[in-house]
Structure formats: C-alpha cells, structure tokens
PDB file of C-alpha atoms in Angstrom:
ATOM      1  CA  MET X 692      61.381 -72.053 -54.660  1.00  0.00           C
ATOM      2  CA  LYS X 693      58.236 -70.854 -56.743  1.00  0.00           C
ATOM      3  CA  LYS X 694      55.974 -71.515 -54.033  1.00  0.00           C
ATOM      4  CA  SER X 695      58.065 -69.177 -51.785  1.00  0.00           C
ATOM      5  CA  LEU X 696      58.299 -66.298 -54.283  1.00  0.00           C
ATOM      6  CA  VAL X 697      54.189 -66.784 -54.769  1.00  0.00           C
ATOM      7  CA  GLY X 698      53.899 -66.386 -51.039  1.00  0.00           C
ATOM      8  CA  ILE X 699      55.965 -63.298 -50.651  1.00  0.00           C
ATOM      9  CA  ILE X 700      54.088 -61.901 -53.660  1.00  0.00           C
ATOM     10  CA  ILE X 701      50.654 -62.673 -51.936  1.00  0.00           C
ATOM     11  CA  CYS X 702      51.994 -61.190 -48.524  1.00  0.00           C
ATOM     12  CA  SER X 703      53.169 -57.852 -50.115  1.00  0.00           C
ATOM     13  CA  LEU X 704      50.105 -57.173 -52.246  1.00  0.00           C
ATOM     14  CA  GLY X 705      48.067 -58.176 -48.762  1.00  0.00           C
ATOM     15  CA  CYS X 706      49.942 -55.378 -46.759  1.00  0.00           C
ATOM     16  CA  SER X 707      49.642 -52.760 -49.412  1.00  0.00           C
ATOM     17  CA  MET X 708      45.728 -53.415 -49.530  1.00  0.00           C
ATOM     18  CA  LEU X 709      45.926 -53.031 -45.795  1.00  0.00           C
ATOM     19  CA  LEU X 710      47.952 -50.023 -45.746  1.00  0.00           C
ATOM     20  CA  ALA X 711      45.499 -48.418 -48.475  1.00  0.00           C
ATOM     21  CA  GLY X 712      42.420 -48.802 -46.789  1.00  0.00           C
ATOM     22  CA  CYS X 713      44.005 -47.632 -43.598  1.00  0.00           C
ATOM     23  CA  GLY X 714      44.773 -44.596 -45.162  1.00  0.00           C
ATOM     24  CA  LYS X 715      41.330 -44.027 -47.031  1.00  0.00           C
ATOM     25  CA  GLY X 716      39.450 -44.386 -43.421  1.00  0.00           C
ATOM     26  CA  GLY X 717      41.719 -42.109 -41.851  1.00  0.00           C
ATOM     27  CA  ASP X 718      41.030 -39.471 -44.580  1.00  0.00           C
ATOM     28  CA  GLN X 719      37.002 -40.042 -43.827  1.00  0.00           C
ATOM     29  CA  GLU X 720      37.450 -40.093 -39.832  1.00  0.00           C
ATOM     30  CA  ARG X 721      39.741 -37.109 -39.516  1.00  0.00           C
ATOM     31  CA  ALA X 722      37.993 -34.522 -37.003  1.00  0.00           C
ATOM     32  CA  LYS X 723      37.316 -30.852 -38.561  1.00  0.00           C
ATOM     33  CA  VAL X 724      38.976 -28.473 -36.079  1.00  0.00           C
ATOM     34  CA  ARG X 725      37.346 -25.298 -35.999  1.00  0.00           C
ATOM     35  CA  ILE X 726      38.873 -22.216 -33.883  1.00  0.00           C
ATOM     36  CA  SER X 727      36.181 -19.654 -33.032  1.00  0.00           C
ATOM     37  CA  GLU X 728      37.151 -15.835 -33.254  1.00  0.00           C
ATOM     38  CA  TYR X 729      38.389 -14.272 -30.221  1.00  0.00           C
ATOM     39  CA  GLU X 730      35.915 -12.154 -28.127  1.00  0.00           C
ATOM     40  CA  LYS X 731      37.158  -9.571 -25.726  1.00  0.00           C
ATOM     41  CA  ILE X 732      35.333  -9.730 -22.398  1.00  0.00           C
ATOM     42  CA  THR X 733      33.640  -6.703 -21.472  1.00  0.00           C
ATOM     43  CA  TYR X 734      32.820  -5.855 -17.770  1.00  0.00           C
ATOM     44  CA  GLU X 735      30.697  -3.917 -16.144  1.00  0.00           C
ATOM     45  CA  THR X 736      31.967  -0.652 -14.268  1.00  0.00           C
ATOM     46  CA  VAL X 737      30.865   1.992 -12.040  1.00  0.00           C
ATOM     47  CA  SER X 738      32.439   5.550 -11.292  1.00  0.00           C
ATOM     48  CA  VAL X 739      34.179   6.120  -7.810  1.00  0.00           C
ATOM     49  CA  GLU X 740      32.010   8.707  -6.251  1.00  0.00           C
ATOM     50  CA  ARG X 741      32.719  11.363  -3.731  1.00  0.00           C
ATOM     51  CA  GLY X 742      29.747  12.645  -1.109  1.00  0.00           C
ATOM     52  CA  ASP X 743      28.258  11.992   2.034  1.00  0.00           C
ATOM     53  CA  ILE X 744      26.946   8.618   3.115  1.00  0.00           C
ATOM     54  CA  VAL X 745      23.850   8.434   5.569  1.00  0.00           C
ATOM     55  CA  PRO X 746      24.208   5.029   7.636  1.00  0.00           C
ATOM     56  CA  THR X 747      21.045   3.816   9.090  1.00  0.00           C
ATOM     57  CA  LEU X 748      19.974   1.756  12.350  1.00  0.00           C
ATOM     58  CA  THR X 749      17.312  -0.706  11.492  1.00  0.00           C
ATOM     59  CA  LEU X 750      15.610  -2.224  14.821  1.00  0.00           C
ATOM     60  CA  GLU X 751      12.709  -4.783  15.283  1.00  0.00           C
ATOM     61  CA  VAL X 752      10.033  -3.577  17.635  1.00  0.00           C
ATOM     62  CA  THR X 753       8.030  -6.197  19.247  1.00  0.00           C
ATOM     63  CA  SER X 754       5.505  -6.457  22.079  1.00  0.00           C
ATOM     64  CA  ASP X 755       4.912  -9.543  24.285  1.00  0.00           C
ATOM     65  CA  THR X 756       1.405  -8.391  25.352  1.00  0.00           C
ATOM     66  CA  PHE X 757      -0.826  -8.499  22.293  1.00  0.00           C
ATOM     67  CA  GLN X 758      -3.817 -10.906  21.678  1.00  0.00           C
ATOM     68  CA  ARG X 759      -5.316 -11.720  18.602  1.00  0.00           C
ATOM     69  CA  LYS X 760      -8.752 -11.854  17.847  1.00  0.00           C
ATOM     70  CA  ASN X 761     -10.506 -13.426  14.736  1.00  0.00           C
ATOM     71  CA  TYR X 762     -14.081 -12.101  13.346  1.00  0.00           C
ATOM     72  CA  PHE X 763     -16.648 -14.488  11.989  1.00  0.00           C
ATOM     73  CA  PRO X 764     -20.234 -13.585  10.155  1.00  0.00           C
ATOM     74  CA  ARG X 765     -23.030 -14.506  12.563  1.00  0.00           C
ATOM     75  CA  GLN X 766     -25.059 -16.124   9.799  1.00  0.00           C
ATOM     76  CA  ASP X 767     -24.520 -18.104   6.757  1.00  0.00           C
ATOM     77  CA  GLU X 768     -24.761 -16.566   3.116  1.00  0.00           C
ATOM     78  CA  MET X 769     -24.461 -12.864   4.398  1.00  0.00           C
ATOM     79  CA  GLU X 770     -23.974 -10.761   1.410  1.00  0.00           C
ATOM     80  CA  VAL X 771     -21.107  -8.269   1.986  1.00  0.00           C
ATOM     81  CA  ASP X 772     -22.223  -4.547   1.541  1.00  0.00           C
ATOM     82  CA  GLN X 773     -19.093  -2.535   2.507  1.00  0.00           C
ATOM     83  CA  ILE X 774     -15.511  -3.131   3.775  1.00  0.00           C
ATOM     84  CA  TYR X 775     -14.300  -0.124   6.171  1.00  0.00           C
ATOM     85  CA  VAL X 776     -10.776  -1.178   6.761  1.00  0.00           C
ATOM     86  CA  THR X 777      -7.630  -2.500   5.291  1.00  0.00           C
ATOM     87  CA  GLU X 778      -4.507  -4.272   6.456  1.00  0.00           C
ATOM     88  CA  GLY X 779      -2.543  -2.204   9.250  1.00  0.00           C
ATOM     89  CA  ASP X 780      -5.526   0.227  10.104  1.00  0.00           C
ATOM     90  CA  MET X 781      -5.974   1.227  13.558  1.00  0.00           C
ATOM     91  CA  VAL X 782      -9.176   1.098  14.583  1.00  0.00           C
ATOM     92  CA  THR X 783     -11.144   1.716  18.005  1.00  0.00           C
ATOM     93  CA  GLU X 784     -14.099  -0.113  20.074  1.00  0.00           C
ATOM     94  CA  GLY X 785     -17.218  -0.308  18.812  1.00  0.00           C
ATOM     95  CA  GLN X 786     -15.910   0.962  15.036  1.00  0.00           C
ATOM     96  CA  THR X 787     -17.763  -0.974  12.148  1.00  0.00           C
ATOM     97  CA  LEU X 788     -15.336  -2.984  10.349  1.00  0.00           C
ATOM     98  CA  VAL X 789     -17.634  -4.897   7.703  1.00  0.00           C
ATOM     99  CA  SER X 790     -21.234  -4.606   7.005  1.00  0.00           C
ATOM    100  CA  PHE X 791     -23.604  -6.989   5.463  1.00  0.00           C
ATOM    101  CA  LYS X 792     -26.600  -6.066   2.992  1.00  0.00           C
ATOM    102  CA  ALA X 793     -29.941  -6.126   5.265  1.00  0.00           C
ATOM    103  CA  GLY X 794     -32.558  -4.637   3.140  1.00  0.00           C
ATOM    104  CA  ASP X 795     -35.547  -5.861   4.670  1.00  0.00           C
ATOM    105  CA  ILE X 796     -34.508  -5.036   8.060  1.00  0.00           C
ATOM    106  CA  SER X 797     -33.707  -1.735   7.302  1.00  0.00           C
ATOM    107  CA  GLU X 798     -36.764  -0.781   5.267  1.00  0.00           C
ATOM    108  CA  GLN X 799     -38.662  -2.157   8.433  1.00  0.00           C
ATOM    109  CA  ILE X 800     -36.849   0.074  10.937  1.00  0.00           C
ATOM    110  CA  THR X 801     -37.633   3.066   8.480  1.00  0.00           C
ATOM    111  CA  SER X 802     -41.440   2.016   8.449  1.00  0.00           C
ATOM    112  CA  TYR X 803     -41.595   2.195  12.344  1.00  0.00           C
ATOM    113  CA  GLU X 804     -39.583   5.446  12.356  1.00  0.00           C
ATOM    114  CA  ASN X 805     -42.081   7.111   9.976  1.00  0.00           C
ATOM    115  CA  GLN X 806     -44.988   5.634  12.102  1.00  0.00           C
ATOM    116  CA  ARG X 807     -43.824   7.024  15.159  1.00  0.00           C
ATOM    117  CA  THR X 808     -43.157  10.379  13.571  1.00  0.00           C
ATOM    118  CA  GLU X 809     -46.812  10.605  12.221  1.00  0.00           C
ATOM    119  CA  ASP X 810     -48.046   9.444  15.426  1.00  0.00           C
ATOM    120  CA  GLN X 811     -46.004  12.526  17.198  1.00  0.00           C
ATOM    121  CA  LEU X 812     -47.497  14.818  14.743  1.00  0.00           C
ATOM    122  CA  LEU X 813     -50.948  13.883  15.284  1.00  0.00           C
ATOM    123  CA  ILE X 814     -50.425  14.125  19.191  1.00  0.00           C
ATOM    124  CA  ASP X 815     -49.028  17.803  18.765  1.00  0.00           C
ATOM    125  CA  HIS X 816     -52.032  18.596  16.384  1.00  0.00           C
ATOM    126  CA  TYR X 817     -54.764  17.052  18.761  1.00  0.00           C
ATOM    127  CA  THR X 818     -52.985  18.912  21.925  1.00  0.00           C
ATOM    128  CA  LYS X 819     -53.138  22.218  19.796  1.00  0.00           C
ATOM    129  CA  LEU X 820     -57.075  21.519  18.928  1.00  0.00           C
ATOM    130  CA  MET X 821     -57.774  21.195  22.663  1.00  0.00           C
ATOM    131  CA  GLU X 822     -55.780  24.136  23.659  1.00  0.00           C
ATOM    132  CA  ILE X 823     -57.814  26.289  20.998  1.00  0.00           C
ATOM    133  CA  ASP X 824     -61.229  24.692  21.896  1.00  0.00           C
ATOM    134  CA  SER X 825     -61.416  23.229  25.637  1.00  0.00           C
ATOM    135  CA  GLU X 826     -64.507  21.624  24.600  1.00  0.00           C
ATOM    136  CA  GLN X 827     -62.385  19.236  22.186  1.00  0.00           C
ATOM    137  CA  ASP X 828     -61.517  16.240  23.981  1.00  0.00           C
ATOM    138  CA  TYR X 829     -58.824  14.231  22.276  1.00  0.00           C
ATOM    139  CA  THR X 830     -57.336  12.507  25.367  1.00  0.00           C
ATOM    140  CA  GLU X 831     -58.155   8.926  24.480  1.00  0.00           C
ATOM    141  CA  ALA X 832     -56.872   9.409  20.937  1.00  0.00           C
ATOM    142  CA  ILE X 833     -53.651  10.783  22.213  1.00  0.00           C
ATOM    143  CA  LYS X 834     -53.499   7.962  25.007  1.00  0.00           C
ATOM    144  CA  THR X 835     -53.869   5.526  21.622  1.00  0.00           C
ATOM    145  CA  LEU X 836     -51.233   7.271  19.705  1.00  0.00           C
ATOM    146  CA  LYS X 837     -48.599   7.246  22.736  1.00  0.00           C
ATOM    147  CA  GLN X 838     -49.052   3.429  23.018  1.00  0.00           C
ATOM    148  CA  ASP X 839     -48.354   3.043  19.263  1.00  0.00           C
ATOM    149  CA  MET X 840     -45.231   4.912  19.735  1.00  0.00           C
ATOM    150  CA  GLU X 841     -44.229   2.791  22.583  1.00  0.00           C
ATOM    151  CA  VAL X 842     -44.899  -0.417  20.344  1.00  0.00           C
ATOM    152  CA  CYS X 843     -42.994   1.103  17.339  1.00  0.00           C
ATOM    153  CA  SER X 844     -40.325   1.771  19.525  1.00  0.00           C
ATOM    154  CA  LEU X 845     -39.941  -1.532  20.640  1.00  0.00           C
ATOM    155  CA  TYR X 846     -40.049  -3.039  17.239  1.00  0.00           C
ATOM    156  CA  ILE X 847     -37.269  -0.339  16.305  1.00  0.00           C
ATOM    157  CA  GLN X 848     -35.195  -1.486  19.370  1.00  0.00           C
ATOM    158  CA  GLU X 849     -35.661  -5.450  18.490  1.00  0.00           C
ATOM    159  CA  LEU X 850     -34.865  -4.478  14.674  1.00  0.00           C
ATOM    160  CA  ASN X 851     -31.657  -2.826  15.729  1.00  0.00           C
ATOM    161  CA  ALA X 852     -30.447  -5.570  17.649  1.00  0.00           C
ATOM    162  CA  LYS X 853     -30.751  -7.867  14.819  1.00  0.00           C
ATOM    163  CA  LEU X 854     -29.317  -5.609  12.640  1.00  0.00           C
ATOM    164  CA  GLU X 855     -26.141  -5.705  14.739  1.00  0.00           C
ATOM    165  CA  SER X 856     -25.848  -9.259  13.495  1.00  0.00           C
ATOM    166  CA  TYR X 857     -25.439  -7.736   9.960  1.00  0.00           C
ATOM    167  CA  SER X 858     -22.098  -5.861  10.906  1.00  0.00           C
ATOM    168  CA  ILE X 859     -18.821  -6.717  12.454  1.00  0.00           C
ATOM    169  CA  LYS X 860     -17.589  -4.246  14.840  1.00  0.00           C
ATOM    170  CA  ALA X 861     -14.347  -4.016  16.883  1.00  0.00           C
ATOM    171  CA  GLU X 862     -14.398  -5.105  20.440  1.00  0.00           C
ATOM    172  CA  GLY X 863     -11.587  -2.971  21.191  1.00  0.00           C
ATOM    173  CA  ASN X 864      -8.848  -0.665  20.167  1.00  0.00           C
ATOM    174  CA  GLY X 865      -6.529  -2.412  17.968  1.00  0.00           C
ATOM    175  CA  THR X 866      -5.091  -2.811  14.532  1.00  0.00           C
ATOM    176  CA  VAL X 867      -6.057  -5.009  11.631  1.00  0.00           C
ATOM    177  CA  ILE X 868      -3.551  -7.465  10.722  1.00  0.00           C
ATOM    178  CA  MET X 869      -5.564  -9.555   8.119  1.00  0.00           C
ATOM    179  CA  VAL X 870      -8.881  -8.883   6.055  1.00  0.00           C
ATOM    180  CA  SER X 871      -9.960 -12.119   4.059  1.00  0.00           C
ATOM    181  CA  ASP X 872     -10.140 -12.293   0.202  1.00  0.00           C
ATOM    182  CA  LEU X 873     -13.481 -14.319   1.108  1.00  0.00           C
ATOM    183  CA  LEU X 874     -15.017 -10.840   1.607  1.00  0.00           C
ATOM    184  CA  ASP X 875     -14.237  -9.853  -2.017  1.00  0.00           C
ATOM    185  CA  TYR X 876     -16.247 -12.857  -3.466  1.00  0.00           C
ATOM    186  CA  GLY X 877     -19.367 -11.023  -1.991  1.00  0.00           C
ATOM    187  CA  VAL X 878     -21.085 -13.650  -0.093  1.00  0.00           C
ATOM    188  CA  VAL X 879     -19.648 -15.193   3.243  1.00  0.00           C
ATOM    189  CA  ASN X 880     -20.656 -18.014   5.808  1.00  0.00           C
ATOM    190  CA  SER X 881     -20.780 -18.138   9.891  1.00  0.00           C
ATOM    191  CA  GLY X 882     -17.310 -20.350   9.614  1.00  0.00           C
ATOM    192  CA  ASP X 883     -15.373 -17.944   7.473  1.00  0.00           C
ATOM    193  CA  ASN X 884     -12.608 -16.124   9.507  1.00  0.00           C
ATOM    194  CA  VAL X 885     -12.920 -12.949   7.606  1.00  0.00           C
ATOM    195  CA  LEU X 886     -10.785 -10.512   9.943  1.00  0.00           C
ATOM    196  CA  THR X 887      -8.187 -10.788  12.484  1.00  0.00           C
ATOM    197  CA  LEU X 888      -7.359  -7.958  14.904  1.00  0.00           C
ATOM    198  CA  ILE X 889      -4.398  -7.637  17.512  1.00  0.00           C
ATOM    199  CA  TYR X 890      -5.155  -5.683  20.783  1.00  0.00           C
ATOM    200  CA  GLY X 891      -2.283  -5.127  23.268  1.00  0.00           C
ATOM    201  CA  THR X 892      -1.243  -2.653  26.110  1.00  0.00           C
ATOM    202  CA  GLY X 893       1.195  -0.335  23.593  1.00  0.00           C
ATOM    203  CA  GLU X 894       4.235  -1.410  25.276  1.00  0.00           C
ATOM    204  CA  TYR X 895       7.356  -2.565  22.937  1.00  0.00           C
ATOM    205  CA  TYR X 896      10.913  -3.092  23.301  1.00  0.00           C
ATOM    206  CA  ALA X 897      13.719  -3.437  21.315  1.00  0.00           C
ATOM    207  CA  THR X 898      17.450  -4.682  21.664  1.00  0.00           C
ATOM    208  CA  THR X 899      20.557  -3.192  19.987  1.00  0.00           C
ATOM    209  CA  THR X 900      24.521  -3.234  20.363  1.00  0.00           C
ATOM    210  CA  ASP X 901      24.828  -0.226  18.421  1.00  0.00           C
ATOM    211  CA  ASP X 902      25.835   3.076  20.269  1.00  0.00           C
ATOM    212  CA  TYR X 903      23.354   5.230  18.835  1.00  0.00           C
ATOM    213  CA  ASP X 904      22.485   8.347  20.922  1.00  0.00           C
ATOM    214  CA  PHE X 905      18.952   7.243  22.293  1.00  0.00           C
ATOM    215  CA  LYS X 906      17.123   9.577  24.534  1.00  0.00           C
ATOM    216  CA  VAL X 907      14.320   8.824  27.153  1.00  0.00           C
ATOM    217  CA  ASP X 908      11.286  10.644  26.569  1.00  0.00           C
ATOM    218  CA  GLU X 909      11.887  11.184  23.058  1.00  0.00           C
ATOM    219  CA  ILE X 910       9.518  10.109  20.270  1.00  0.00           C
ATOM    220  CA  TYR X 911      10.650   7.657  17.612  1.00  0.00           C
ATOM    221  CA  GLU X 912       8.748   6.384  14.671  1.00  0.00           C
ATOM    222  CA  ALA X 913       8.150   2.917  13.707  1.00  0.00           C
ATOM    223  CA  THR X 914       6.227   1.207  10.646  1.00  0.00           C
ATOM    224  CA  TYR X 915       4.056  -1.716   9.729  1.00  0.00           C
ATOM    225  CA  ALA X 916       2.540  -1.944   6.409  1.00  0.00           C
ATOM    226  CA  ASN X 917       1.369   1.419   5.220  1.00  0.00           C
ATOM    227  CA  SER X 918       1.262   2.470   8.614  1.00  0.00           C
ATOM    228  CA  THR X 919       3.363   4.599  10.821  1.00  0.00           C
ATOM    229  CA  TYR X 920       3.319   4.621  14.902  1.00  0.00           C
ATOM    230  CA  SER X 921       4.791   7.045  17.482  1.00  0.00           C
ATOM    231  CA  LEU X 922       6.636   5.459  20.212  1.00  0.00           C
ATOM    232  CA  ARG X 923       7.919   7.174  23.290  1.00  0.00           C
ATOM    233  CA  LEU X 924      11.140   5.821  24.713  1.00  0.00           C
ATOM    234  CA  VAL X 925      10.757   5.403  28.460  1.00  0.00           C
ATOM    235  CA  SER X 926      13.980   3.757  29.720  1.00  0.00           C
ATOM    236  CA  ILE X 927      17.086   1.989  28.548  1.00  0.00           C
ATOM    237  CA  GLU X 928      18.569  -1.246  30.222  1.00  0.00           C
ATOM    238  CA  GLU X 929      22.044  -2.400  29.888  1.00  0.00           C
ATOM    239  CA  LEU X 930      22.183  -6.133  29.163  1.00  0.00           C
ATOM    240  CA  GLU X 931      24.784  -8.244  30.171  1.00  0.00           C
ATOM    241  CA  GLY X 932      28.042  -9.126  28.301  1.00  0.00           C
ATOM    242  CA  GLU X 933      27.833  -8.326  24.811  1.00  0.00           C
ATOM    243  CA  GLU X 934      24.374  -8.263  24.255  1.00  0.00           C
ATOM    244  CA  GLY X 935      23.971  -4.509  24.195  1.00  0.00           C
ATOM    245  CA  ARG X 936      20.915  -2.455  25.385  1.00  0.00           C
ATOM    246  CA  LYS X 937      17.464  -3.124  25.748  1.00  0.00           C
ATOM    247  CA  LEU X 938      14.885  -0.320  24.719  1.00  0.00           C
ATOM    248  CA  ASN X 939      11.566   0.020  26.148  1.00  0.00           C
ATOM    249  CA  PHE X 940       8.897   1.813  24.358  1.00  0.00           C
ATOM    250  CA  THR X 941       5.249   2.892  24.697  1.00  0.00           C
ATOM    251  CA  MET X 942       2.714   4.151  22.175  1.00  0.00           C
ATOM    252  CA  ALA X 943       3.093   7.972  22.298  1.00  0.00           C
ATOM    253  CA  ILE X 944      -0.923   8.349  21.673  1.00  0.00           C
ATOM    254  CA  ASP X 945      -3.524   7.036  24.018  1.00  0.00           C
ATOM    255  CA  GLY X 946      -5.808   4.487  22.780  1.00  0.00           C
ATOM    256  CA  VAL X 947      -3.381   3.303  19.918  1.00  0.00           C
ATOM    257  CA  THR X 948      -2.227  -0.212  20.362  1.00  0.00           C
ATOM    258  CA  GLY X 949      -0.047  -0.488  17.176  1.00  0.00           C
ATOM    259  CA  VAL X 950       0.931  -4.022  15.820  1.00  0.00           C
ATOM    260  CA  GLU X 951       2.773  -6.899  17.325  1.00  0.00           C
ATOM    261  CA  LYS X 952       6.010  -6.422  15.464  1.00  0.00           C
ATOM    262  CA  MET X 953       7.103  -2.826  13.803  1.00  0.00           C
ATOM    263  CA  THR X 954      10.315  -1.851  11.950  1.00  0.00           C
ATOM    264  CA  MET X 955      12.367   1.128  13.073  1.00  0.00           C
ATOM    265  CA  VAL X 956      14.704   2.742  10.948  1.00  0.00           C
ATOM    266  CA  LEU X 957      17.066   5.510  12.324  1.00  0.00           C
ATOM    267  CA  ASN X 958      19.206   7.703  10.472  1.00  0.00           C
ATOM    268  CA  LYS X 959      22.792   7.747  12.142  1.00  0.00           C
ATOM    269  CA  PRO X 960      25.473  10.794  11.865  1.00  0.00           C
ATOM    270  CA  ALA X 961      26.360  11.248   8.085  1.00  0.00           C
ATOM    271  CA  LEU X 962      30.004  10.462   6.574  1.00  0.00           C
ATOM    272  CA  LYS X 963      30.821  13.802   5.174  1.00  0.00           C
ATOM    273  CA  ASP X 964      32.691  14.019   1.855  1.00  0.00           C
ATOM    274  CA  VAL X 965      34.128  10.480   1.546  1.00  0.00           C
ATOM    275  CA  LEU X 966      35.094   8.519  -1.568  1.00  0.00           C
ATOM    276  CA  TYR X 967      33.061   5.116  -2.236  1.00  0.00           C
ATOM    277  CA  VAL X 968      32.379   2.299  -4.347  1.00  0.00           C
ATOM    278  CA  PRO X 969      29.714  -0.480  -4.169  1.00  0.00           C
ATOM    279  CA  GLU X 970      30.620  -3.241  -1.923  1.00  0.00           C
ATOM    280  CA  ASP X 971      30.698  -5.589  -4.851  1.00  0.00           C
ATOM    281  CA  CYS X 972      33.496  -4.047  -6.179  1.00  0.00           C
ATOM    282  CA  VAL X 973      35.904  -5.011  -3.284  1.00  0.00           C
ATOM    283  CA  PHE X 974      37.628  -8.265  -2.972  1.00  0.00           C
ATOM    284  CA  SER X 975      40.268  -9.285  -0.158  1.00  0.00           C
ATOM    285  CA  VAL X 976      43.351 -11.448  -0.737  1.00  0.00           C
ATOM    286  CA  ASP X 977      45.282 -12.540   2.603  1.00  0.00           C
ATOM    287  CA  GLU X 978      43.633  -9.751   4.524  1.00  0.00           C
ATOM    288  CA  ALA X 979      44.089  -7.290   1.958  1.00  0.00           C
ATOM    289  CA  ALA X 980      41.584  -5.265  -0.194  1.00  0.00           C
ATOM    290  CA  TYR X 981      41.694  -4.985  -3.874  1.00  0.00           C
ATOM    291  CA  VAL X 982      39.474  -3.543  -6.757  1.00  0.00           C
ATOM    292  CA  TYR X 983      40.009  -3.962 -10.296  1.00  0.00           C
ATOM    293  CA  THR X 984      40.185  -1.320 -12.687  1.00  0.00           C
ATOM    294  CA  LEU X 985      40.445  -1.695 -16.658  1.00  0.00           C
ATOM    295  CA  ASP X 986      44.029  -0.684 -18.444  1.00  0.00           C
ATOM    296  CA  GLU X 987      43.896   1.244 -21.566  1.00  0.00           C
ATOM    297  CA  ASN X 988      43.388  -2.102 -23.462  1.00  0.00           C
ATOM    298  CA  GLY X 989      40.283  -2.725 -21.323  1.00  0.00           C
ATOM    299  CA  PHE X 990      42.015  -5.592 -19.432  1.00  0.00           C
ATOM    300  CA  ARG X 991      41.572  -5.857 -15.660  1.00  0.00           C
ATOM    301  CA  GLU X 992      44.184  -5.092 -13.105  1.00  0.00           C
ATOM    302  CA  ALA X 993      44.013  -5.594  -9.437  1.00  0.00           C
ATOM    303  CA  VAL X 994      44.373  -2.233  -7.217  1.00  0.00           C
ATOM    304  CA  SER X 995      45.372  -2.321  -3.590  1.00  0.00           C
ATOM    305  CA  VAL X 996      43.107  -0.103  -1.537  1.00  0.00           C
ATOM    306  CA  THR X 997      42.510   0.539   2.006  1.00  0.00           C
ATOM    307  CA  VAL X 998      38.837   0.599   2.725  1.00  0.00           C
ATOM    308  CA  GLY X 999      36.685   1.868   5.583  1.00  0.00           C
ATOM    309  CA  GLN X1000      32.984   1.231   6.767  1.00  0.00           C
ATOM    310  CA  THR X1001      30.544  -0.369   4.303  1.00  0.00           C
ATOM    311  CA  ILE X1002      27.223   1.255   4.645  1.00  0.00           C
ATOM    312  CA  GLU X1003      24.057   0.787   2.827  1.00  0.00           C
ATOM    313  CA  GLY X1004      25.670  -1.455   0.303  1.00  0.00           C
ATOM    314  CA  MET X1005      28.461   1.453   0.001  1.00  0.00           C
ATOM    315  CA  THR X1006      32.089   0.538   0.988  1.00  0.00           C
ATOM    316  CA  VAL X1007      34.300   3.926   1.740  1.00  0.00           C
ATOM    317  CA  ILE X1008      37.653   3.963   0.049  1.00  0.00           C
ATOM    318  CA  GLU X1009      40.476   5.680   2.279  1.00  0.00           C
ATOM    319  CA  THR X1010      43.434   5.286  -0.275  1.00  0.00           C
ATOM    320  CA  GLY X1011      44.219   3.934  -3.750  1.00  0.00           C
ATOM    321  CA  LEU X1012      41.503   5.316  -5.884  1.00  0.00           C
ATOM    322  CA  ASN X1013      40.477   8.845  -6.911  1.00  0.00           C
ATOM    323  CA  GLN X1014      37.040  10.167  -7.912  1.00  0.00           C
ATOM    324  CA  GLY X1015      35.742   9.385 -11.312  1.00  0.00           C
ATOM    325  CA  GLU X1016      37.757   6.565 -11.903  1.00  0.00           C
ATOM    326  CA  LYS X1017      36.183   3.265 -13.346  1.00  0.00           C
ATOM    327  CA  VAL X1018      36.215  -0.089 -11.019  1.00  0.00           C
ATOM    328  CA  VAL X1019      34.706  -3.318 -11.901  1.00  0.00           C
ATOM    329  CA  ILE X1020      31.826  -4.831 -10.383  1.00  0.00           C
ATOM    330  CA  ASN X1021      32.548  -8.284  -9.404  1.00  0.00           C
TER     331      ASN X1021
END
C-alpha cells in the first residue's frame, strides 16, 4: 500500500513538472503578430478629353534595285584630313566623300604650278622685248621655257593622279548609309571599310490594305534618318484577295536615288470633336468595354462605355463618359 501511494505521488509530481515545462516553452516561442497600418491605394488618372484626332497611315517604302558599294582607303596608315558626308546624305558621282592628308604631294604640285607661271611670265616678257627691238632674239630661250612648262605640266598631271588616291569619291549618284567610326580615330588602313553607299534606279513600292485616297502623279514624302525624299506615285495595282494594293513610286527629282528603305507617314482625315481617353484606360469583359472611375471615397468602380476607333494610342468614347471626368490608367 505504501509503495502504491509513493508511486502515485511521484507520477503526479512528474506530470506537474511536464505541464509546467510546456507552459514555459509556449510563452517563449509564441509569435508576435503585427498588423500593418491600412494604406489606401492610389490610382493614376487622366481626364476625358474632347477634340480632334488625326489618324496616320505609316508605310514602309522599299526598293529591290539597290546595290551596295563599300569604300576602302588605297594605302595603309592614311591620316584623315576631312570627312564631307554623314549617314543619310545624298551624293552625286565624283563628289569627294573623305580626304586624307597629302602635304608633300600638294606642296610639289604648288611648286610646279608656280614654276609654270614664272616660265609663262618670262615668255611674255621676252616676246614683248622682241616686239620692241627686232634685233633682240629670244627664240631659243622661249623654246626652252615652253619645254620646261610642258615638263611641269606632266609632273603636275602625275602628282594629281597620285593625289586622287588621297581621297574617296562617289562612283555614282547614291546615298551614304554608313560612315565608320574608324575615321574618327584619325588614321585608317587599306583594309578598313570606312564608307558604304547604295545606288539604285529610284523605283520604290509599298503595299497597304488601308483605304487612303492615293492619287497617281501626286508627290509624297518619305524619310530616312534625317533626310526627306520626294516620291511620285506612278501607278496603283490591286492585289488578289485581302492583300490590298501595291503602290509604285519613283524619285521625283532626277539624279537622286534615295535609300533602300524609307518610311512614309500620311495624315488621314481628322475625327472632329470626339471624346477620347488613352487606350490603356479601357478594358473588356465578355466583349463589353469598361473604364474605371473613382467614387467620392477614392475607390474604383467600373463604368460601361461604348468605344469607337483607337487612333494614335487614343480610344474614342461614344457613350458612358463626359468631358473632364477622371478615369484610371490600368
């Protein structure tokens, strides 16, 4: 009986200690719950505008008749003197594109030119002396001077031919599409492609499914880089199926070849006095259009709208909104 009582007491004490231990561990490990303060969501809004919207038609005008020509220096270690063109420039045959320093050659040419001028002055002087005094005979001297002038002319001709290698000239009418950064370093070599030009017939085409009112023989403008080109519409071809129309252009100015590809942007008739919002404000649910407005407490609410065309990033609102209302940008 004593043993049973002692066992019960020990068991009770053990359970009490276990329960006490569990209670203490729970206090230490209990997570601290923190609730952040409520922050109201703010939305970016824009006003519903009323006015005119001018739609545009953008076409890529292309030519299949172009050839590329790369230009290289004729010698190694040529020192750049002057760069006459930039990308997009139109050039004509024989036009100097880049020149290189050729100090010695230029000085020699100048020396021979000066010598030739002095010889001519002496010839004129001797001729006048002979006219004044017939007994004076400078025939041999004049003959020698003329021979000397011919020699000078031959040297000048040779040096000018050599000087040609110190410049790069266009081999035809074309457009500069690449000017190498190597030229900016000041010294280039014979293997360096320093310029690229394209040459063509000046014939272009574009295709479109738009109903823009193109007129044959009218002039349209297209751009490449910083240059603008005038193109004359020569014919319109109807394409099969839903491929639209092919527009055939030619350069409006003789001798100008343009570039391989250009961009033509045409203004279409304006939509007058319409309501519009940025297209990012409009969303669709089951083919119905909606925008979000803000209520008096700043919360979003969906408003059903009827929309028209989306032009230049703006969607026309036909019903559902008024000018000046604020809508949320999604």
